[in-house]
mmCIF file of C-alpha atoms in Angstrom:
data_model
loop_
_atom_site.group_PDB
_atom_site.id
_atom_site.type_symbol
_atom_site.label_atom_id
_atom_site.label_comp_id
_atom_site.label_asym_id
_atom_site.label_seq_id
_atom_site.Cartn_x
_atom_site.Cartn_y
_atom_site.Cartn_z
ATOM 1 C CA UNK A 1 -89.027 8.221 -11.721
ATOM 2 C CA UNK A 2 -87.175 8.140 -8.569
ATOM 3 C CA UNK A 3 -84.993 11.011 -9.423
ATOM 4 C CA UNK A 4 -87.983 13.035 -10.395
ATOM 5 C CA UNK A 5 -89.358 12.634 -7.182
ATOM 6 C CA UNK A 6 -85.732 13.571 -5.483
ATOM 7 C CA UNK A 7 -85.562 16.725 -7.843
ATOM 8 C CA UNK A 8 -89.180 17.695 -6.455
ATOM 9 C CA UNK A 9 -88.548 17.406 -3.136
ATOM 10 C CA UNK A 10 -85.157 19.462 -2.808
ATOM 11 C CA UNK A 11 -86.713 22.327 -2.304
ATOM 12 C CA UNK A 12 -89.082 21.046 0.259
ATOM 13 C CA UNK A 13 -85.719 19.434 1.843
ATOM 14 C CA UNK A 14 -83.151 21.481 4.380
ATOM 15 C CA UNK A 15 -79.860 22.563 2.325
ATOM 16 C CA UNK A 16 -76.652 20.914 3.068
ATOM 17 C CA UNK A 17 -73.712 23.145 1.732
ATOM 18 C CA UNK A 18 -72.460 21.565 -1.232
ATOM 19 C CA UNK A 19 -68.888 23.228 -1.925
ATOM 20 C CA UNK A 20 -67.215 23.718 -5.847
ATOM 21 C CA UNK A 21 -65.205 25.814 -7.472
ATOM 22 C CA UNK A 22 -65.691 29.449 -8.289
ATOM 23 C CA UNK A 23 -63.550 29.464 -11.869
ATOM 24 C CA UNK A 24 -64.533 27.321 -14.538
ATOM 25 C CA UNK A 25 -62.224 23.763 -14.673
ATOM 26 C CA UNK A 26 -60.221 23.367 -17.959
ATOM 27 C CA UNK A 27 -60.386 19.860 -19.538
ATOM 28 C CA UNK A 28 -57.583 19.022 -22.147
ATOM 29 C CA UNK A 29 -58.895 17.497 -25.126
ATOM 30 C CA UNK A 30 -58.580 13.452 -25.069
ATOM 31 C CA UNK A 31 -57.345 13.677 -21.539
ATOM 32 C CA UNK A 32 -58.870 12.899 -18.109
ATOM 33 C CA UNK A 33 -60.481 15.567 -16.139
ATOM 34 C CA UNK A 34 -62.160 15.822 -12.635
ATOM 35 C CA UNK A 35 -65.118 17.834 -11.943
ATOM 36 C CA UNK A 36 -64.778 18.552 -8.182
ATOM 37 C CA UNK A 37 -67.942 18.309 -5.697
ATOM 38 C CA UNK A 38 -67.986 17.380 -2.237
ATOM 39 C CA UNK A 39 -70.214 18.538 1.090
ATOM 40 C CA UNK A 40 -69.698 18.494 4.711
ATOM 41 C CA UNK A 41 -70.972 15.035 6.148
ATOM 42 C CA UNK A 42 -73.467 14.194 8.890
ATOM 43 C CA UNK A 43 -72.164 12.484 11.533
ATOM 44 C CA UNK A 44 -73.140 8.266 11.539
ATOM 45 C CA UNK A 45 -74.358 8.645 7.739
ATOM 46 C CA UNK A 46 -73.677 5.360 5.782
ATOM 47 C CA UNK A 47 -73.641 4.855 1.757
ATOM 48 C CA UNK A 48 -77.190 3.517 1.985
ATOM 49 C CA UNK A 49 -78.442 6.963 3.277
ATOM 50 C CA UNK A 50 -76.530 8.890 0.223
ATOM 51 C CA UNK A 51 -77.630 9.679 -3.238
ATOM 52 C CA UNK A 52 -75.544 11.603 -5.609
ATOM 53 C CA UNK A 53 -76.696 12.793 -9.200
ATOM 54 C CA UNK A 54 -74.425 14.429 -11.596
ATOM 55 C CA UNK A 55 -76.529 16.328 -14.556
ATOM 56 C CA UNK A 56 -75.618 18.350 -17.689
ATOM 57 C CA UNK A 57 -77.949 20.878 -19.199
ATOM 58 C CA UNK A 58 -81.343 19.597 -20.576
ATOM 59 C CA UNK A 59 -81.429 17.204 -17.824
ATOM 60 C CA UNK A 60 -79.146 14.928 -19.301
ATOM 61 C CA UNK A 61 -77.835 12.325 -16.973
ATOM 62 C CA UNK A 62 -74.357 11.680 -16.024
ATOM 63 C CA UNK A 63 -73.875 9.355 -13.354
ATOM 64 C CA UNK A 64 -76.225 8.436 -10.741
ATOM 65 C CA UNK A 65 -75.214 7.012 -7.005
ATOM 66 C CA UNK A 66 -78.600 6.057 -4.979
ATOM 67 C CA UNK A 67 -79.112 3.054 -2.261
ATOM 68 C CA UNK A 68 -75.133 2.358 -2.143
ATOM 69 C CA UNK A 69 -74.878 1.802 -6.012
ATOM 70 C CA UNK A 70 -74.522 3.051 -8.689
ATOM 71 C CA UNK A 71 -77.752 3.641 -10.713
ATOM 72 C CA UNK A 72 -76.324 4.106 -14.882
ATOM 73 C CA UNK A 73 -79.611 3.035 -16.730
ATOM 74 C CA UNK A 74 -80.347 6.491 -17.738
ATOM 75 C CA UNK A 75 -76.974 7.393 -18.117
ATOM 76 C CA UNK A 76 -77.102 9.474 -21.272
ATOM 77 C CA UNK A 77 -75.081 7.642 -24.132
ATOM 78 C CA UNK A 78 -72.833 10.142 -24.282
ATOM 79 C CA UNK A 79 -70.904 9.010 -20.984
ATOM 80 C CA UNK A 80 -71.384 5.631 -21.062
ATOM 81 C CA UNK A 81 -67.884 3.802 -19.583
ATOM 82 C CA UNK A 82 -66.612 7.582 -19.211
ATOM 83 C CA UNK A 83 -67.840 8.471 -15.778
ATOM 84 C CA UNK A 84 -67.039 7.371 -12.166
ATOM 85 C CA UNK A 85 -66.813 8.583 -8.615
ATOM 86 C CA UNK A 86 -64.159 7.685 -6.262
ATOM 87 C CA UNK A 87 -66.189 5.504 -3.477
ATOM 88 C CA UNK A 88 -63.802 5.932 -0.899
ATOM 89 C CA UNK A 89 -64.644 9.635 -0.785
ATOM 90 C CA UNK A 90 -68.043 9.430 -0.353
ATOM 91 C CA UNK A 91 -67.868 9.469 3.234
ATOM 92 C CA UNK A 92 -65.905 12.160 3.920
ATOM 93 C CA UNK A 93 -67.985 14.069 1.344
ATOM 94 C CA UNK A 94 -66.673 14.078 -1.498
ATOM 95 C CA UNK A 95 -68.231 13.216 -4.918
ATOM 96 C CA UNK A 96 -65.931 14.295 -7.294
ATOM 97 C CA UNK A 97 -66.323 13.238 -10.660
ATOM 98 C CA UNK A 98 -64.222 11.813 -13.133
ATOM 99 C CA UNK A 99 -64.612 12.008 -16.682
ATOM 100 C CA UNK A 100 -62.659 10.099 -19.448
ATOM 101 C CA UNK A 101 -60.774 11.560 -22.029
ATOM 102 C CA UNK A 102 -62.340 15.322 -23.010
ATOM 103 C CA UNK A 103 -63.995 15.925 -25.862
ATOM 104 C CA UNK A 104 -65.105 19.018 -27.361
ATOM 105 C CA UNK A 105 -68.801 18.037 -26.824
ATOM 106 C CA UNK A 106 -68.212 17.798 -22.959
ATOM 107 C CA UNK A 107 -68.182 21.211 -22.383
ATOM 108 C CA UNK A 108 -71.087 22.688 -20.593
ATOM 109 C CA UNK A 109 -72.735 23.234 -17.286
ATOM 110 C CA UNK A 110 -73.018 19.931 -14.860
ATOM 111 C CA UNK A 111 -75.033 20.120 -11.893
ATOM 112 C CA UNK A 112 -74.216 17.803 -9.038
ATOM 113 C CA UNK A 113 -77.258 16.934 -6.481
ATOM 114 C CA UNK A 114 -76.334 15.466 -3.066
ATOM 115 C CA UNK A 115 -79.474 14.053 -0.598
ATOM 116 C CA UNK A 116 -78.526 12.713 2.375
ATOM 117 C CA UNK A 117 -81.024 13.124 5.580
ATOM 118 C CA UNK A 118 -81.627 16.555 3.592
ATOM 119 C CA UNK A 119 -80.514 17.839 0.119
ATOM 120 C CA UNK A 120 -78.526 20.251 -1.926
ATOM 121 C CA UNK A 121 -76.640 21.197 -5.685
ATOM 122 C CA UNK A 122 -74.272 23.289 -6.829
ATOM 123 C CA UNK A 123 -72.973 23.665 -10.740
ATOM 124 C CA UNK A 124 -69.514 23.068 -11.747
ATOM 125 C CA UNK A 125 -68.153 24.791 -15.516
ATOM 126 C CA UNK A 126 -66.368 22.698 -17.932
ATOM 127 C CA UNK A 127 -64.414 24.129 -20.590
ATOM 128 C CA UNK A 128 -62.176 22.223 -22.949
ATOM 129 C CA UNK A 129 -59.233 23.070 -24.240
ATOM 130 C CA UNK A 130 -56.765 21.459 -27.247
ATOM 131 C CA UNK A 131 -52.898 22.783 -27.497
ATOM 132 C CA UNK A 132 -51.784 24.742 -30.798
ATOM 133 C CA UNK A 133 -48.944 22.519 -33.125
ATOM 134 C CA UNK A 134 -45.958 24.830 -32.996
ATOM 135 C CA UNK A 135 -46.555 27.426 -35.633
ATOM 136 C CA UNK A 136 -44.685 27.163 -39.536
ATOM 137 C CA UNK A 137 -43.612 30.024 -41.290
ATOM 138 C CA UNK A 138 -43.814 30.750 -45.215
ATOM 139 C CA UNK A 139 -41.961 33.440 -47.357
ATOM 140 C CA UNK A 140 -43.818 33.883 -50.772
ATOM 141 C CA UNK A 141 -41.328 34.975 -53.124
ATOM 142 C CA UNK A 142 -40.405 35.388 -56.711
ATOM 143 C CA UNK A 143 -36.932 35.124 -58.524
ATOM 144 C CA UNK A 144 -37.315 38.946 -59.277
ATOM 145 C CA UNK A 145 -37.459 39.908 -55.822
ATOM 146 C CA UNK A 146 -35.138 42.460 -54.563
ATOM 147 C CA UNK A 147 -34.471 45.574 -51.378
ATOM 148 C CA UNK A 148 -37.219 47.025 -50.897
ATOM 149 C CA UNK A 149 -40.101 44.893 -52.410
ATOM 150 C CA UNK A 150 -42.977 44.282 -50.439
ATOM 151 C CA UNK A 151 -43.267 40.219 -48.875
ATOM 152 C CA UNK A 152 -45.850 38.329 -47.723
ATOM 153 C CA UNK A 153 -45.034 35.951 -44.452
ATOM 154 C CA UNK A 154 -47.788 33.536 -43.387
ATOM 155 C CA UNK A 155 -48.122 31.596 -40.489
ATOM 156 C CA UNK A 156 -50.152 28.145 -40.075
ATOM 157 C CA UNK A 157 -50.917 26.427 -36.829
ATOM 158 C CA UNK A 158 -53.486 23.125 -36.356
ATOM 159 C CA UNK A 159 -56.131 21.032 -34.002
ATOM 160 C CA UNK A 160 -56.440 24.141 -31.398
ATOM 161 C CA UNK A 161 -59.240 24.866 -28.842
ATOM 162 C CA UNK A 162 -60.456 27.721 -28.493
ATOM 163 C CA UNK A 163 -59.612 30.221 -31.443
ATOM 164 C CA UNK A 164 -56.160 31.637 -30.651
ATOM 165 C CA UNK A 165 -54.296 35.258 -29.710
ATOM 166 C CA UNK A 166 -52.107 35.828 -32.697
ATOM 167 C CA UNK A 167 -49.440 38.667 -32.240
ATOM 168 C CA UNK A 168 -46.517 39.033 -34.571
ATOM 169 C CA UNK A 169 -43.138 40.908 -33.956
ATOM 170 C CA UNK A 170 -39.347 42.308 -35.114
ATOM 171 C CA UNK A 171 -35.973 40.852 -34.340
ATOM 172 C CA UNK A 172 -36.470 43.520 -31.676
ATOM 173 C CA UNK A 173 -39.488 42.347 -30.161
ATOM 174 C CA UNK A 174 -41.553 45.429 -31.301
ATOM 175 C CA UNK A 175 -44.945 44.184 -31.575
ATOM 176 C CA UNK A 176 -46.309 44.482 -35.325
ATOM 177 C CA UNK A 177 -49.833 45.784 -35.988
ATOM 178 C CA UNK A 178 -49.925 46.726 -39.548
ATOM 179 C CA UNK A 179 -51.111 44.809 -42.327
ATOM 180 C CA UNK A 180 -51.835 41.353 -40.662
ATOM 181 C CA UNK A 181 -54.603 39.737 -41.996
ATOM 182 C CA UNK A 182 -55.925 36.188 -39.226
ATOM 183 C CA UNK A 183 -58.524 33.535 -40.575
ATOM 184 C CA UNK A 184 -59.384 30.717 -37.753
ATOM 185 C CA UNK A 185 -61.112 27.587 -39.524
ATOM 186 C CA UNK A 186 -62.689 24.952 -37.820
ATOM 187 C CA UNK A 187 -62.809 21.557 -39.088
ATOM 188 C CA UNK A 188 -64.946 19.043 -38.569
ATOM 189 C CA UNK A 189 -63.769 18.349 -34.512
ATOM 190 C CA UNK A 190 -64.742 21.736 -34.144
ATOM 191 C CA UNK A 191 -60.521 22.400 -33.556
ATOM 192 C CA UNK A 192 -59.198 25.473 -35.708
ATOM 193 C CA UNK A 193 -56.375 25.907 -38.414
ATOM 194 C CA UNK A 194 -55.050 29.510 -37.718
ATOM 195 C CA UNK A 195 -53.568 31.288 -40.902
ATOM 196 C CA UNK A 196 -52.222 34.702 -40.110
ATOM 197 C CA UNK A 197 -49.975 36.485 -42.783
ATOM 198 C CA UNK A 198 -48.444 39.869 -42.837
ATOM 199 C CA UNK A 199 -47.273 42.095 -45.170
ATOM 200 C CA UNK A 200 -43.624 43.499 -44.568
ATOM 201 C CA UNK A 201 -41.133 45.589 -46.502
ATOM 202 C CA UNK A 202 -37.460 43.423 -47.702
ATOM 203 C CA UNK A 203 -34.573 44.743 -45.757
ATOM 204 C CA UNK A 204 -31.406 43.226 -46.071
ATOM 205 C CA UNK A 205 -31.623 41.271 -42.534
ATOM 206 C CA UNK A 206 -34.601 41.356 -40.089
ATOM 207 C CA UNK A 207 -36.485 38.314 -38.308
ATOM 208 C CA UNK A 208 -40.296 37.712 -38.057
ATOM 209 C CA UNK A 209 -41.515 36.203 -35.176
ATOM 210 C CA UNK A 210 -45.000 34.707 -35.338
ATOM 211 C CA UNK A 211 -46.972 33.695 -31.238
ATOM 212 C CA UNK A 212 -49.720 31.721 -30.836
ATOM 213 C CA UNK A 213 -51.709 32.359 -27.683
ATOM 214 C CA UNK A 214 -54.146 29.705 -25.769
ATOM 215 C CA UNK A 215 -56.007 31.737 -23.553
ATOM 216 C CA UNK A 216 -57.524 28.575 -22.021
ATOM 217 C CA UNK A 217 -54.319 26.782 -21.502
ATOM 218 C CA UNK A 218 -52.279 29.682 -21.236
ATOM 219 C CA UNK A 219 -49.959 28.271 -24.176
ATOM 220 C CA UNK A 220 -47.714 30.238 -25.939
ATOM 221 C CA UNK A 221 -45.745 29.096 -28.912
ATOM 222 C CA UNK A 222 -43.930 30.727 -31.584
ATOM 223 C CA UNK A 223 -41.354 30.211 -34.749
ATOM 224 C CA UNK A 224 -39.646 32.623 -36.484
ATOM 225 C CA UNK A 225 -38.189 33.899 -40.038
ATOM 226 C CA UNK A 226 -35.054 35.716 -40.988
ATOM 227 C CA UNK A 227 -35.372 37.353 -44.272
ATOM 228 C CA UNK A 228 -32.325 38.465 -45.670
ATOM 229 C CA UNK A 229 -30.234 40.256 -48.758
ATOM 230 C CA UNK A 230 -29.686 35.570 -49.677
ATOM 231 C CA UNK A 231 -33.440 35.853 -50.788
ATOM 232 C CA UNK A 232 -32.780 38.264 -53.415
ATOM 233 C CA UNK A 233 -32.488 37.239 -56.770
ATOM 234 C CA UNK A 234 -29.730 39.395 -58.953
ATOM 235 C CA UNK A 235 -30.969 39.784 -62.653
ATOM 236 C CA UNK A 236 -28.355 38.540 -65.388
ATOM 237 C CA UNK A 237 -28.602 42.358 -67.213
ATOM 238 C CA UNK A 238 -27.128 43.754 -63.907
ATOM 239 C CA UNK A 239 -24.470 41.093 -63.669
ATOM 240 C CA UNK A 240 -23.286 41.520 -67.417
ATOM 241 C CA UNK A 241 -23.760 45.037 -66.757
ATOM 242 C CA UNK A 242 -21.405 45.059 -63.840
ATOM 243 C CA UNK A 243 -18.789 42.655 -65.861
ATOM 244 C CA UNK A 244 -18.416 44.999 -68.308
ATOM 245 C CA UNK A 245 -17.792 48.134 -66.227
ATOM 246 C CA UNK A 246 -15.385 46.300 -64.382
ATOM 247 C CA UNK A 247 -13.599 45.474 -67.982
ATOM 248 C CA UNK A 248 -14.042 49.340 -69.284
ATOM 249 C CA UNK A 249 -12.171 50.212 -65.403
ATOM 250 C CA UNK A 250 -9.433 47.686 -65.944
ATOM 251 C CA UNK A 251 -8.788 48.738 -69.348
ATOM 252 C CA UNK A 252 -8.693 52.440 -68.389
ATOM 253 C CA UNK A 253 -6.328 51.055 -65.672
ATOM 254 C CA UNK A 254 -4.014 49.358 -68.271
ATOM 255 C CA UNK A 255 -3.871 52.189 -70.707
ATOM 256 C CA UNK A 256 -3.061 55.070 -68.450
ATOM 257 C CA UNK A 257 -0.632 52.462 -66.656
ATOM 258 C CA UNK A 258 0.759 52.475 -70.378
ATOM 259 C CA UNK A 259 0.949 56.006 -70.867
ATOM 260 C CA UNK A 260 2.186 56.559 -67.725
ATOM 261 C CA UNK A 261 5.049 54.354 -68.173
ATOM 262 C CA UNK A 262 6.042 55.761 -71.768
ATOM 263 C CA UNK A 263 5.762 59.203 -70.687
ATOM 264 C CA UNK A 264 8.090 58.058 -67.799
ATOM 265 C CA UNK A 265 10.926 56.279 -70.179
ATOM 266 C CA UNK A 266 10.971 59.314 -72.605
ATOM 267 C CA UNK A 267 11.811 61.293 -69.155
ATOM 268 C CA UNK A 268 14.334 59.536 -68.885
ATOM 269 C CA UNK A 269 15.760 59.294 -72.412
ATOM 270 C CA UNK A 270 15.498 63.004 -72.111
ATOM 271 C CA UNK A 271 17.441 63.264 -69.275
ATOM 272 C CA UNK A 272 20.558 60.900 -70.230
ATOM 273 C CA UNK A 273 20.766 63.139 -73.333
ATOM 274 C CA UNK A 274 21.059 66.413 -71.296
ATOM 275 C CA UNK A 275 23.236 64.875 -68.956
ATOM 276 C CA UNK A 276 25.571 63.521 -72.134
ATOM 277 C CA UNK A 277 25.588 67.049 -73.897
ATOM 278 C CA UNK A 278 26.719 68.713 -70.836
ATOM 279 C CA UNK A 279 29.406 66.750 -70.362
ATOM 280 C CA UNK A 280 30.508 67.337 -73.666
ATOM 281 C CA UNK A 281 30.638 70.922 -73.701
ATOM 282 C CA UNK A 282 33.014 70.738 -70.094
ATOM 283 C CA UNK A 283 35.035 68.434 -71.985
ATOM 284 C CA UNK A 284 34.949 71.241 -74.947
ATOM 285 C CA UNK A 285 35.623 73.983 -72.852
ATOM 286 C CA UNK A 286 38.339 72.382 -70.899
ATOM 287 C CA UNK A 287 40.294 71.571 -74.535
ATOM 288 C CA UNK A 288 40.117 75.451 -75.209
ATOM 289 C CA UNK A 289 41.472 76.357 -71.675
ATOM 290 C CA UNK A 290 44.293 74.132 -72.252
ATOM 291 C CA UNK A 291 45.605 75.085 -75.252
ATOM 292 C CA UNK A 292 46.738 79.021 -74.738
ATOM 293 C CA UNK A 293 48.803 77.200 -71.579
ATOM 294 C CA UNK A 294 50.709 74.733 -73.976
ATOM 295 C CA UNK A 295 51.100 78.363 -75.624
ATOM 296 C CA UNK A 296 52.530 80.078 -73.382
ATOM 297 C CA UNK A 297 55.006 77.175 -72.257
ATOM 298 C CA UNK A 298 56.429 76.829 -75.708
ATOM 299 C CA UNK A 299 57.410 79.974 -75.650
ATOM 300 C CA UNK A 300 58.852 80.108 -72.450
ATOM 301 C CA UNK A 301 61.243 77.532 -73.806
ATOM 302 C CA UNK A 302 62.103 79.095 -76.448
ATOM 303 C CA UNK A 303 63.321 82.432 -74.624
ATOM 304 C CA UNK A 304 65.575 79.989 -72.902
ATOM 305 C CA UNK A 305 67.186 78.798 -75.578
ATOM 306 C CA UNK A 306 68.279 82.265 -76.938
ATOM 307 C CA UNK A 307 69.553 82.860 -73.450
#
């Protein structure tokens, strides 16, 4: 009742400046956060002159400071044991509020009333915020793959806040646009499981490179994929295929090595015999040179005999 009666008469009450921030304040899910308030203090105020009231939308309470105390009865379940201001602040105008360990239902609008001799508010944003488990990557793939098939590369990242910024890219950090296709799930927390998968062509050796963006937290993680000519699976046909051409080339290699080689010794054999029938027909001709010179000496002697 008291507080209804304090919310009446603000605006019946000269303003005090009551200072907070401009951008929203992130909260990290299951971690502390603090809501920042404070005002400029009248000079000779005590604790007993200074009530502070924190709200969230609908009126709900949040923590109450009135009389030098703290006043928690209508504390809205939700914060109960979750909430306190710093007490040796208060003075110098600050009531700041802390808030134990984020969750998801936290987020929201709080209001935060100062009266002291006269009376004032301002609002404060909370948004909350959970990090992204570093992404995995999957190649679905069959044993009859090979260059030049189409593959589909998926990527699967857990327990974020809010829905992420997916972006994929080449070994060359091209940015990849074409046939992605993003689901973002959220369980029952109300944090998403981000599937994003994307359909590429199989080239002998290229890497995949899949980021997850927080916008909130400004978190960026990533994990990445080579897919290579090792994925490919050779059928047997082509193997036996191949073994057999290399037997047909090695026999064509042997044979013509054969021929080669005979056609090479009868050469040869040819050869030695010309070589052995010319020899023998100088040897002939030199018999028939000699003999009209034994001739010719037998005579001689003979005309010196009748001499």
């Amino acid at each position: 009742m008291d507080f209804l009666c304090f919310l009446f008469l603000l605006p019946l009450c000269k303003s005090i400046e009551v200072i907070v921030p401009d951008a929203p304040v992130t909260g990290t899910l299951d971690k502390d956060v603090i809501l920042p308030c404070s005002f400029t203090p009248p000079d000779g105020f005590s604790l007993q002159d200074l009530s502070v009231f924190w709200e969230i939308t609908k009126l709900q309470q949040v923590h109450a400071f009135t009389q030098g105390q703290e006043q928690l009865e209508k504390q809205d379940p939700q914060y109960i044991n979750r909430t306190q201001l710093f007490y040796g602040e208060l003075l110098k105008g600050n009531m700041s509020l802390l808030l134990r360990k984020v969750s998801l239902s936290d987020e929201g609008i709080y209001t935060c009333f100062v009266n002291v001799r006269n009376s004032s508010s301002a609002a404060v944003s909370l948004q909350v915020a959970a990090s992204y488990t570093k992404p995995t990557l999957q190649l679905k793939s069959s044993e009859t793959l090979k260059l030049g098939d189409q593959v589909t590369i998926t990527c699967h990242t857990y327990r974020g806040y809010p829905q992420a910024e997916i972006l994929w890219q080449d070994a060359s950090g091209r940015n990849l646009t074409e046939n992605i296709t993003t689901s973002q799930v959220a369980n029952e927390e109300g944090l998403f499981h981000v599937q994003s998968s994307i359909c590429v062509t199989l080239e002998t050796n290229d890497t995949y490179t899949c980021l997850v963006y927080n916008p909130i937290l400004q978190e960026l993680t990533h994990a990445s994929l080579s897919v290579t000519g090792q994925h490919l699976s050779f059928p047997m046909v082509a193997v036996w295929v191949t073994v057999g051409l290399c037997a047909c080339l090695l026999g064509l290699f042997i044979a013509l090595a054969c021929v080669c080689r005979k056609h090479l010794k009868q050469t040869c054999e040819e050869e030695q015999e010309e070589g052995v029938n010319e020899e023998q027909e100088e040897n002939g001709e030199l018999k028939t040179a000699m003999q009209p010179l034994k001739a010719s000496e037998a005579e001689g002697e003979e005309t010196s005999n009748l001499e």
